[in-house]
Tab-separated table of C-alpha atoms in Angstrom:
chain	number	residue	atom	x	y	z
A	264	MET	CA	0.000	0.000	0.000
A	265	ASP	CA	1.568	3.251	-1.169
A	266	LEU	CA	-0.851	5.572	0.634
A	267	SER	CA	2.010	6.973	2.719
A	268	THR	CA	3.707	8.439	-0.357
A	269	TYR	CA	0.535	10.254	-1.459
A	270	PHE	CA	-0.748	11.649	1.837
A	271	PRO	CA	1.080	14.997	2.100
A	272	VAL	CA	1.993	15.102	5.802
A	273	TRP	CA	2.091	11.344	6.486
A	274	LYS	CA	5.248	11.477	8.580
A	275	ALA	CA	3.758	14.121	10.849
A	276	LEU	CA	0.802	11.893	11.748
A	277	THR	CA	0.619	9.708	14.832
A	278	LEU	CA	0.674	5.944	14.412
A	279	GLU	CA	-3.056	5.842	15.232
A	280	GLN	CA	-3.807	8.419	12.564
A	281	GLN	CA	-1.741	6.519	9.994
A	282	GLU	CA	-3.628	3.332	10.869
A	283	LEU	CA	-6.969	5.121	10.597
A	284	LEU	CA	-6.028	6.294	7.100
A	285	THR	CA	-4.773	2.882	6.052
A	286	ARG	CA	-8.011	1.262	7.234
A	287	SER	CA	-10.353	3.783	5.629
A	288	ALA	CA	-8.708	4.813	2.343
A	289	VAL	CA	-10.187	3.256	-0.784
A	290	ASN	CA	-8.451	2.942	-4.122
A	291	ARG	CA	-10.528	4.000	-7.122
A	292	THR	CA	-10.101	4.372	-10.859
A	293	ALA	CA	-12.114	6.819	-12.944
A	294	PRO	CA	-12.021	6.428	-16.731
A	295	LYS	CA	-11.555	9.598	-18.799
A	296	GLY	CA	-14.771	11.628	-18.866
A	297	THR	CA	-16.087	10.434	-15.486
A	298	ILE	CA	-17.595	13.052	-13.178
A	299	VAL	CA	-15.879	12.190	-9.904
A	300	HIS	CA	-17.573	14.796	-7.722
A	301	ARG	CA	-20.625	16.950	-8.465
A	302	GLY	CA	-21.105	20.115	-6.404
A	303	SER	CA	-22.929	20.140	-3.114
A	304	ALA	CA	-24.924	17.068	-4.139
A	305	ASP	CA	-21.796	14.997	-3.475
A	306	CYS	CA	-19.211	14.637	-0.766
A	307	VAL	CA	-16.818	12.021	-2.053
A	308	GLY	CA	-13.928	12.859	0.252
A	309	LEU	CA	-10.307	13.898	-0.056
A	310	LEU	CA	-8.709	12.509	-3.220
A	311	LEU	CA	-4.990	11.686	-3.447
A	312	ILE	CA	-4.046	11.326	-7.097
A	313	ARG	CA	-1.785	8.417	-8.044
A	314	SER	CA	-1.908	8.998	-11.804
A	315	GLY	CA	-4.007	10.763	-14.415
A	316	GLN	CA	-5.548	14.230	-14.565
A	317	LEU	CA	-8.539	15.861	-12.886
A	318	ARG	CA	-10.225	19.116	-13.834
A	319	VAL	CA	-11.851	21.131	-11.052
A	320	PHE	CA	-14.420	23.604	-12.295
A	321	TYR	CA	-16.821	26.065	-10.774
A	322	THR	CA	-20.454	25.669	-11.710
A	323	SER	CA	-22.966	28.503	-11.501
A	324	GLU	CA	-26.561	27.980	-10.410
A	325	ASP	CA	-27.722	28.113	-14.017
A	326	GLY	CA	-25.222	25.490	-15.156
A	327	ARG	CA	-22.393	27.570	-16.619
A	328	GLU	CA	-18.871	26.493	-15.836
A	329	VAL	CA	-15.290	27.749	-15.744
A	330	THR	CA	-12.117	25.749	-15.086
A	331	LEU	CA	-10.379	26.626	-11.803
A	332	TYR	CA	-7.373	24.315	-11.979
A	333	ARG	CA	-6.114	20.872	-12.932
A	334	LEU	CA	-4.717	18.223	-10.605
A	335	PHE	CA	-2.020	15.701	-11.445
A	336	GLU	CA	-0.040	12.897	-9.808
A	337	HIS	CA	0.659	13.566	-6.103
A	338	ASP	CA	-1.874	16.425	-6.002
A	339	VAL	CA	-4.691	16.448	-3.475
A	340	CYS	CA	-8.304	17.248	-4.374
A	341	LEU	CA	-9.810	19.209	-1.488
A	342	PHE	CA	-13.122	20.474	-2.863
A	343	SER	CA	-14.464	16.941	-3.272
A	344	ALA	CA	-14.487	17.021	0.543
A	345	SER	CA	-15.894	20.548	0.785
A	346	CYS	CA	-18.826	19.365	2.928
A	347	THR	CA	-16.315	19.100	5.782
A	348	MET	CA	-15.722	22.878	5.728
A	349	ARG	CA	-18.835	24.872	6.375
A	350	SER	CA	-17.449	28.145	4.996
A	351	ILE	CA	-17.049	26.793	1.464
A	352	GLN	CA	-20.222	28.271	-0.003
A	353	PHE	CA	-19.841	27.418	-3.667
A	354	ASP	CA	-20.087	24.360	-5.869
A	355	THR	CA	-17.288	22.738	-7.777
A	356	THR	CA	-17.369	19.721	-10.045
A	357	VAL	CA	-14.424	17.367	-10.529
A	358	GLU	CA	-13.996	15.506	-13.812
A	359	ALA	CA	-11.391	12.961	-14.895
A	360	GLU	CA	-9.766	14.395	-18.035
A	361	LYS	CA	-7.615	11.297	-18.399
A	362	ASP	CA	-7.987	7.835	-16.889
A	363	THR	CA	-7.270	8.630	-13.260
A	364	ASP	CA	-6.280	6.476	-10.330
A	365	PHE	CA	-6.606	7.834	-6.803
A	366	TRP	CA	-7.037	7.157	-3.107
A	367	VAL	CA	-10.275	8.330	-1.509
A	368	ILE	CA	-10.192	9.444	2.136
A	369	PRO	CA	-13.801	9.450	3.405
A	370	PRO	CA	-15.061	12.918	4.511
A	371	ALA	CA	-15.599	11.899	8.148
A	372	VAL	CA	-12.018	10.600	8.414
A	373	PHE	CA	-10.603	13.725	6.797
A	374	LYS	CA	-12.667	15.922	9.127
A	375	GLN	CA	-11.441	13.999	12.160
A	376	LEU	CA	-7.814	14.422	11.064
A	377	MET	CA	-8.280	18.162	10.505
A	378	GLU	CA	-9.708	18.485	14.003
A	379	GLN	CA	-6.942	16.409	15.590
A	380	SER	CA	-3.787	17.122	13.656
A	381	LEU	CA	-2.074	20.495	13.480
A	382	PRO	CA	0.093	19.441	10.497
A	383	VAL	CA	-3.063	18.407	8.570
A	384	ALA	CA	-4.854	21.665	9.450
A	385	ASN	CA	-1.849	23.692	8.341
A	386	TYR	CA	-1.477	21.667	5.161
A	387	VAL	CA	-5.130	22.406	4.306
A	388	ASN	CA	-4.430	26.087	5.010
A	389	GLU	CA	-1.625	26.171	2.484
A	390	LEU	CA	-3.683	24.199	-0.055
A	391	LEU	CA	-6.615	26.609	0.305
A	392	ALA	CA	-4.271	29.596	0.002
A	393	SER	CA	-2.731	28.113	-3.110
A	394	HIS	CA	-6.113	27.541	-4.799
A	395	PHE	CA	-7.148	31.005	-3.664
A	396	SER	CA	-4.160	32.310	-5.607
A	397	ASP	CA	-5.400	30.364	-8.672
A	398	ALA	CA	-8.820	32.012	-8.288
A	399	MET	CA	-7.261	35.482	-8.044
A	400	TRP	CA	-5.243	34.762	-11.181
A	401	LEU	CA	-8.504	33.838	-12.901
A	402	ILE	CA	-10.139	37.073	-11.703
A	403	GLU	CA	-7.232	39.057	-13.108
A	404	GLN	CA	-7.531	37.223	-16.449
A	405	ILE	CA	-11.262	37.659	-16.904
A	406	MET	CA	-11.348	41.251	-15.689
A	407	TRP	CA	-8.434	42.762	-17.484
A	408	LYS	CA	-7.203	40.465	-20.247
A	409	SER	CA	-8.893	40.463	-23.640
A	410	PHE	CA	-10.455	37.272	-24.928
A	411	ASP	CA	-7.926	36.714	-27.747
A	412	LYS	CA	-5.058	36.687	-25.222
A	413	ARG	CA	-6.929	34.325	-22.899
A	414	LEU	CA	-7.731	31.969	-25.780
A	415	ALA	CA	-4.099	31.997	-26.956
A	416	SER	CA	-2.983	31.104	-23.406
A	417	PHE	CA	-5.576	28.349	-23.185
A	418	LEU	CA	-4.513	26.729	-26.485
A	419	LEU	CA	-0.837	26.824	-25.491
A	420	GLU	CA	-1.593	25.340	-22.075
A	421	GLU	CA	-3.647	22.547	-23.619
A	422	SER	CA	-0.878	21.891	-26.096
A	423	ALA	CA	1.654	21.582	-23.284
A	424	LEU	CA	-0.634	19.257	-21.293
A	425	GLU	CA	-1.313	17.021	-24.314
A	426	GLU	CA	2.259	17.300	-25.596
A	427	SER	CA	0.882	17.878	-29.074
A	428	LEU	CA	0.240	20.775	-31.459
A	429	VAL	CA	-2.978	19.107	-32.564
A	430	LEU	CA	-5.703	19.521	-29.960
A	431	LYS	CA	-8.688	17.194	-30.107
A	432	ILE	CA	-11.176	19.439	-28.378
A	433	THR	CA	-14.525	20.925	-29.356
A	434	HIS	CA	-15.313	24.647	-29.321
A	435	GLU	CA	-18.035	23.857	-26.783
A	436	LYS	CA	-15.469	22.342	-24.406
A	437	ILE	CA	-13.158	25.329	-24.746
A	438	ALA	CA	-16.107	27.609	-23.967
A	439	ASN	CA	-16.808	25.591	-20.794
A	440	HIS	CA	-13.176	25.815	-19.710
A	441	MET	CA	-13.136	29.555	-20.209
A	442	GLY	CA	-16.590	30.383	-18.904
A	443	SER	CA	-17.563	31.716	-22.319
A	444	ALA	CA	-20.065	30.840	-25.067
A	445	ARG	CA	-19.370	28.483	-27.973
A	446	GLU	CA	-20.065	31.159	-30.613
A	447	VAL	CA	-17.539	33.507	-29.039
A	448	VAL	CA	-14.871	30.790	-29.113
A	449	THR	CA	-15.680	29.826	-32.721
A	450	ARG	CA	-15.513	33.441	-33.860
A	451	MET	CA	-12.110	33.994	-32.252
A	452	LEU	CA	-10.728	30.682	-33.547
A	453	ARG	CA	-11.802	31.647	-37.092
A	454	TYR	CA	-10.008	34.933	-36.651
A	455	PHE	CA	-6.892	33.026	-35.451
A	456	GLN	CA	-7.192	30.855	-38.570
A	457	SER	CA	-7.436	33.882	-40.844
A	458	GLU	CA	-4.234	35.126	-39.199
A	459	ASN	CA	-2.559	31.726	-39.853
A	460	LEU	CA	-2.088	31.012	-36.159
A	461	VAL	CA	-4.183	27.834	-36.139
A	462	LYS	CA	-5.773	25.463	-38.618
A	463	LEU	CA	-9.298	24.261	-37.840
A	464	SER	CA	-10.750	20.962	-38.894
A	465	ARG	CA	-13.631	18.816	-37.678
A	466	GLY	CA	-13.023	18.005	-34.022
A	467	SER	CA	-9.487	19.367	-33.843
A	468	ILE	CA	-7.430	22.537	-33.754
A	469	GLU	CA	-3.857	22.572	-35.000
A	470	ILE	CA	-1.448	25.189	-33.749
A	471	VAL	CA	0.524	26.226	-36.845
A	472	ASP	CA	2.392	29.250	-35.512
A	473	GLU	CA	3.219	28.626	-31.857
A	474	LYS	CA	5.668	31.525	-31.707
A	475	ARG	CA	3.141	34.160	-32.768
A	476	LEU	CA	0.460	32.591	-30.595
A	477	ARG	CA	2.856	32.895	-27.659
A	478	ALA	CA	3.578	36.525	-28.489
A	479	LEU	CA	-0.155	37.248	-28.586
A	480	GLN	CA	-0.737	36.212	-24.927
B	179	MET	CA	-8.016	45.408	27.584
B	180	ASP	CA	-10.799	43.929	25.438
B	181	LEU	CA	-8.553	41.860	23.161
B	182	SER	CA	-10.198	38.663	24.386
B	183	THR	CA	-13.549	39.663	22.908
B	184	TYR	CA	-12.035	40.323	19.464
B	185	PHE	CA	-9.698	37.361	19.052
B	186	PRO	CA	-11.984	34.702	17.561
B	187	VAL	CA	-10.868	31.552	19.414
B	188	TRP	CA	-9.571	33.211	22.594
B	189	LYS	CA	-11.111	30.652	24.949
B	190	ALA	CA	-9.471	27.788	23.072
B	191	LEU	CA	-5.986	29.240	23.651
B	192	THR	CA	-3.666	28.228	26.448
B	193	LEU	CA	-2.880	30.728	29.181
B	194	GLU	CA	0.614	31.181	27.690
B	195	GLN	CA	-0.852	31.931	24.277
B	196	GLN	CA	-3.322	34.426	25.772
B	197	GLU	CA	-0.471	36.144	27.575
B	198	LEU	CA	1.617	36.231	24.395
B	199	LEU	CA	-1.262	37.946	22.588
B	200	THR	CA	-1.870	40.391	25.412
B	201	ARG	CA	1.828	41.322	25.475
B	202	SER	CA	2.217	41.733	21.717
B	203	ALA	CA	-1.074	43.179	20.458
B	204	VAL	CA	-1.026	46.874	19.635
B	205	ASN	CA	-4.054	49.128	19.406
B	206	ARG	CA	-4.182	51.375	16.335
B	207	THR	CA	-6.536	53.879	14.784
B	208	ALA	CA	-6.639	54.605	11.054
B	209	PRO	CA	-8.548	57.702	9.899
B	210	LYS	CA	-10.832	57.284	6.876
B	211	GLY	CA	-8.807	57.014	3.683
B	212	THR	CA	-5.677	55.519	5.279
B	213	ILE	CA	-3.993	52.657	3.437
B	214	VAL	CA	-3.482	50.191	6.294
B	215	HIS	CA	-1.715	47.484	4.312
B	216	ARG	CA	-0.184	47.611	0.831
B	217	GLY	CA	0.365	44.304	-1.006
B	218	SER	CA	3.549	42.313	-0.635
B	219	ALA	CA	5.482	45.449	0.284
B	220	ASP	CA	3.851	45.280	3.712
B	221	CYS	CA	3.214	42.714	6.371
B	222	VAL	CA	1.331	44.558	9.076
B	223	GLY	CA	-0.100	41.508	10.815
B	224	LEU	CA	-3.491	40.142	11.746
B	225	LEU	CA	-6.021	42.920	12.350
B	226	LEU	CA	-8.944	42.555	14.772
B	227	ILE	CA	-11.478	45.271	14.055
B	228	ARG	CA	-13.000	47.067	17.055
B	229	SER	CA	-14.977	49.621	15.035
B	230	GLY	CA	-15.062	51.152	11.568
B	231	GLN	CA	-14.858	49.666	8.091
B	232	LEU	CA	-12.004	48.277	6.006
B	233	ARG	CA	-12.020	47.566	2.284
B	234	VAL	CA	-9.820	44.706	1.045
B	235	PHE	CA	-9.040	44.925	-2.653
B	236	TYR	CA	-6.995	42.988	-5.129
B	237	THR	CA	-4.385	44.929	-7.055
B	238	SER	CA	-3.009	43.821	-10.407
B	239	GLU	CA	0.620	44.265	-11.400
B	240	ASP	CA	-0.304	47.262	-13.533
B	241	GLY	CA	-2.202	48.961	-10.731
B	242	ARG	CA	-5.836	48.093	-11.449
B	243	GLU	CA	-8.015	47.170	-8.535
B	244	VAL	CA	-11.236	45.379	-7.631
B	245	THR	CA	-12.934	45.160	-4.237
B	246	LEU	CA	-12.914	41.667	-2.724
B	247	TYR	CA	-14.819	42.304	0.490
B	248	ARG	CA	-15.399	44.705	3.390
B	249	LEU	CA	-14.613	44.098	7.048
B	250	PHE	CA	-16.550	45.451	10.017
B	251	GLU	CA	-16.540	45.293	13.817
B	252	HIS	CA	-15.415	41.885	15.137
B	253	ASP	CA	-14.091	40.845	11.715
B	254	VAL	CA	-10.507	39.699	11.279
B	255	CYS	CA	-8.243	40.908	8.471
B	256	LEU	CA	-6.082	37.982	7.366
B	257	PHE	CA	-4.434	39.189	4.176
B	258	SER	CA	-2.577	41.952	6.017
B	259	ALA	CA	-0.641	39.007	7.491
B	260	SER	CA	-0.332	37.149	4.179
B	261	CYS	CA	3.475	37.017	4.459
B	262	THR	CA	2.962	34.310	7.082
B	263	MET	CA	1.414	31.975	4.490
B	264	ARG	CA	3.737	31.176	1.651
B	265	SER	CA	0.988	29.929	-0.714
B	266	ILE	CA	-0.744	33.298	-0.906
B	267	GLN	CA	0.683	34.442	-4.223
B	268	PHE	CA	-1.263	37.623	-4.835
B	269	ASP	CA	-1.358	41.154	-3.521
B	270	THR	CA	-4.157	42.790	-1.633
B	271	THR	CA	-4.424	46.299	-0.279
B	272	VAL	CA	-6.418	47.237	2.817
B	273	GLU	CA	-7.927	50.710	3.124
B	274	ALA	CA	-9.911	52.303	5.955
B	275	GLU	CA	-13.230	53.384	4.433
B	276	LYS	CA	-14.321	54.889	7.741
B	277	ASP	CA	-12.298	55.868	10.809
B	278	THR	CA	-11.242	52.433	12.000
B	279	ASP	CA	-9.964	51.198	15.341
B	280	PHE	CA	-8.270	47.814	15.551
B	281	TRP	CA	-5.860	45.516	17.338
B	282	VAL	CA	-2.726	44.499	15.434
B	283	ILE	CA	-1.243	41.045	16.089
B	284	PRO	CA	2.341	41.067	14.752
B	285	PRO	CA	2.985	38.564	11.917
B	286	ALA	CA	5.547	36.533	13.884
B	287	VAL	CA	3.128	36.099	16.800
B	288	PHE	CA	0.289	35.093	14.485
B	289	LYS	CA	2.554	32.600	12.697
B	290	GLN	CA	3.630	31.086	15.992
B	291	LEU	CA	0.000	30.660	17.077
B	292	MET	CA	-0.942	29.025	13.765
B	293	GLU	CA	1.903	26.575	14.191
B	294	GLN	CA	1.041	25.810	17.820
B	295	SER	CA	-2.709	26.001	18.101
B	296	LEU	CA	-5.129	23.690	16.314
B	297	PRO	CA	-8.113	25.988	17.010
B	298	VAL	CA	-6.234	28.920	15.446
B	299	ALA	CA	-5.225	26.835	12.403
B	300	ASN	CA	-8.801	25.650	11.916
B	301	TYR	CA	-10.147	29.165	12.382
B	302	VAL	CA	-7.816	30.395	9.631
B	303	ASN	CA	-9.041	27.524	7.450
B	304	GLU	CA	-12.645	28.616	7.807
B	305	LEU	CA	-11.720	32.268	7.243
B	306	LEU	CA	-9.811	31.410	4.065
B	307	ALA	CA	-12.697	29.231	2.864
B	308	SER	CA	-15.126	32.053	3.534
B	309	HIS	CA	-13.076	34.611	1.567
B	310	PHE	CA	-12.598	32.001	-1.152
B	311	SER	CA	-16.392	31.903	-1.399
B	312	ASP	CA	-16.400	35.708	-1.771
B	313	ALA	CA	-13.881	35.397	-4.612
B	314	MET	CA	-15.988	32.752	-6.371
B	315	TRP	CA	-19.031	35.000	-6.063
B	316	LEU	CA	-16.993	37.759	-7.702
B	317	ILE	CA	-15.941	35.398	-10.513
B	318	GLU	CA	-19.575	34.512	-11.116
B	319	GLN	CA	-20.521	38.204	-11.208
B	320	ILE	CA	-17.844	39.321	-13.634
B	321	MET	CA	-18.141	36.319	-15.928
B	322	TRP	CA	-21.857	35.992	-16.298
B	323	LYS	CA	-23.617	39.083	-15.054
B	324	SER	CA	-23.984	42.131	-17.260
B	325	PHE	CA	-22.492	45.435	-16.139
B	326	ASP	CA	-25.845	47.179	-15.566
B	327	LYS	CA	-26.888	44.484	-13.070
B	328	ARG	CA	-23.528	44.632	-11.288
B	329	LEU	CA	-23.691	48.418	-11.051
B	330	ALA	CA	-27.270	48.283	-9.708
B	331	SER	CA	-26.113	45.796	-7.034
B	332	PHE	CA	-23.141	47.964	-6.151
B	333	LEU	CA	-25.250	51.127	-5.704
B	334	LEU	CA	-27.772	49.286	-3.508
B	335	GLU	CA	-24.990	47.757	-1.391
B	336	GLU	CA	-23.353	51.160	-0.921
B	337	SER	CA	-26.705	52.664	-0.011
B	338	ALA	CA	-27.226	49.974	2.640
B	339	LEU	CA	-23.695	50.481	4.038
B	340	GLU	CA	-24.108	54.260	4.189
B	341	GLU	CA	-27.750	54.066	5.288
B	342	SER	CA	-28.565	56.762	2.747
B	343	LEU	CA	-30.066	57.040	-0.733
B	344	VAL	CA	-27.538	59.772	-1.541
B	345	LEU	CA	-24.091	58.317	-2.209
B	346	LYS	CA	-21.104	60.629	-1.962
B	347	ILE	CA	-18.798	58.706	-4.265
B	348	THR	CA	-16.963	59.522	-7.489
B	349	HIS	CA	-17.318	57.536	-10.705
B	350	GLU	CA	-13.599	56.826	-10.457
B	351	LYS	CA	-14.046	55.188	-7.066
B	352	ILE	CA	-16.916	53.053	-8.299
B	353	ALA	CA	-14.740	51.949	-11.223
B	354	ASN	CA	-12.001	50.917	-8.780
B	355	HIS	CA	-14.462	48.934	-6.688
B	356	MET	CA	-15.774	47.102	-9.718
B	357	GLY	CA	-12.493	46.609	-11.581
B	358	SER	CA	-13.823	48.702	-14.447
B	359	ALA	CA	-12.957	51.999	-16.159
B	360	ARG	CA	-14.379	55.396	-15.166
B	361	GLU	CA	-15.884	56.032	-18.619
B	362	VAL	CA	-17.790	52.753	-18.495
B	363	VAL	CA	-19.258	53.664	-15.099
B	364	THR	CA	-20.168	57.192	-16.222
B	365	ARG	CA	-21.869	55.895	-19.362
B	366	MET	CA	-23.987	53.403	-17.421
B	367	LEU	CA	-24.870	55.936	-14.700
B	368	ARG	CA	-26.063	58.366	-17.398
B	369	TYR	CA	-28.202	55.593	-18.839
B	370	PHE	CA	-29.608	54.944	-15.324
B	371	GLN	CA	-30.360	58.662	-15.056
B	372	SER	CA	-32.149	58.681	-18.415
B	373	GLU	CA	-34.251	55.798	-17.086
B	374	ASN	CA	-35.036	57.814	-13.914
B	375	LEU	CA	-33.333	55.295	-11.638
B	376	VAL	CA	-30.756	57.720	-10.244
B	377	LYS	CA	-30.070	61.436	-10.245
B	378	LEU	CA	-26.482	62.543	-10.801
B	379	SER	CA	-24.930	65.666	-9.431
B	380	ARG	CA	-21.405	66.834	-8.738
B	381	GLY	CA	-19.774	64.330	-6.369
B	382	SER	CA	-22.947	62.414	-5.557
B	383	ILE	CA	-25.444	59.924	-6.899
B	384	GLU	CA	-29.002	59.855	-5.612
B	385	ILE	CA	-31.059	56.693	-5.900
B	386	VAL	CA	-34.520	57.896	-6.918
B	387	ASP	CA	-36.202	54.586	-7.758
B	388	GLU	CA	-34.838	51.941	-5.396
B	389	LYS	CA	-37.545	49.440	-6.304
B	390	ARG	CA	-36.759	49.415	-10.027
B	391	LEU	CA	-33.004	49.420	-9.311
B	392	ARG	CA	-33.541	46.348	-7.150
B	393	ALA	CA	-35.542	44.653	-9.889
B	394	LEU	CA	-32.746	45.338	-12.383
B	395	GLN	CA	-30.115	43.335	-10.413
């Protein structure tokens, strides 16, 4: 059992706490496309990612969405256990963007550890502060950066994540990532194509001039 | 000394920790308009508000700003001690919007308490989560709510805070609150005036039809 290498402050736990985790953690695999956690309807627990990729996105009451951040190997998904913190007053959804393998720490166990262990409480503090910084970055982007720059950044980030200049992603999906509408994305992509930055074809977008796309950001 | 009534988890502290706070806390008064804390250049400490009103706003690298939240009596200002949390990677400024009286807990003392006291660490967790919720609300507003609705909400909120239908505030200041430009605010206020929702005069805005302004939100 490799739980100890994925739980962030394992060595700072007491033997009893380590045993509690070992007893209660469950290994799970979510195929690409699975919704792992859905807003306040769910409280899956704390997720410790062994491999794969999760997308955490904010969902508005009327169903719109915007990507907050991605999680990778050795990251911890906190908002899937948001029911344990009463001051988290917003809904996030967690989706597997690749086949993902993770440990699940049940909410009650996580809550107990937070209440008992100073290292766990302080780890959660730093994690919250770090995601808070992501949210502030997002606020800066959507308030003061024009949509062409944001779209250029998004395409380059996707390209880095997929390690490919050809992105298999729909305009609808991009709109959901960026909190925008499909038509707005399509219009800007067509403009990018007319400027020879990308080449569009059915179901994919090819970055043809990475350098200029990078300069556009 | 009334520090014990303003420090949120006072009763959960040890006698030593209470004495440390009593020894190190400093009482301060900031007249209206004072910048109490300025981004990463400062690290004033944790502020416990005895009376008055503070505005906490995010500042971008190029000097733009947007209001995150206000703090009132018995609230705690955390980001003025953000140097104690390494994962807070953004700058906030704190301004006294009214004459404000508060206790200052020096950063080193606050850090020591966070590292020693589980109740303090968990209190900070809830505070961070609560401000995170404020930030997500702001994201929702700026992404998906049109500017007229946001401005209507802002005017009504100001009116409630000031307990007056006549707001003594410049268009520039409103723009800074909302992360917008002065011209955009002026244009929308003139439209509101043409719709008989507000009446503009030099240095003030009078809400003349609160009911319709409320319906517009």
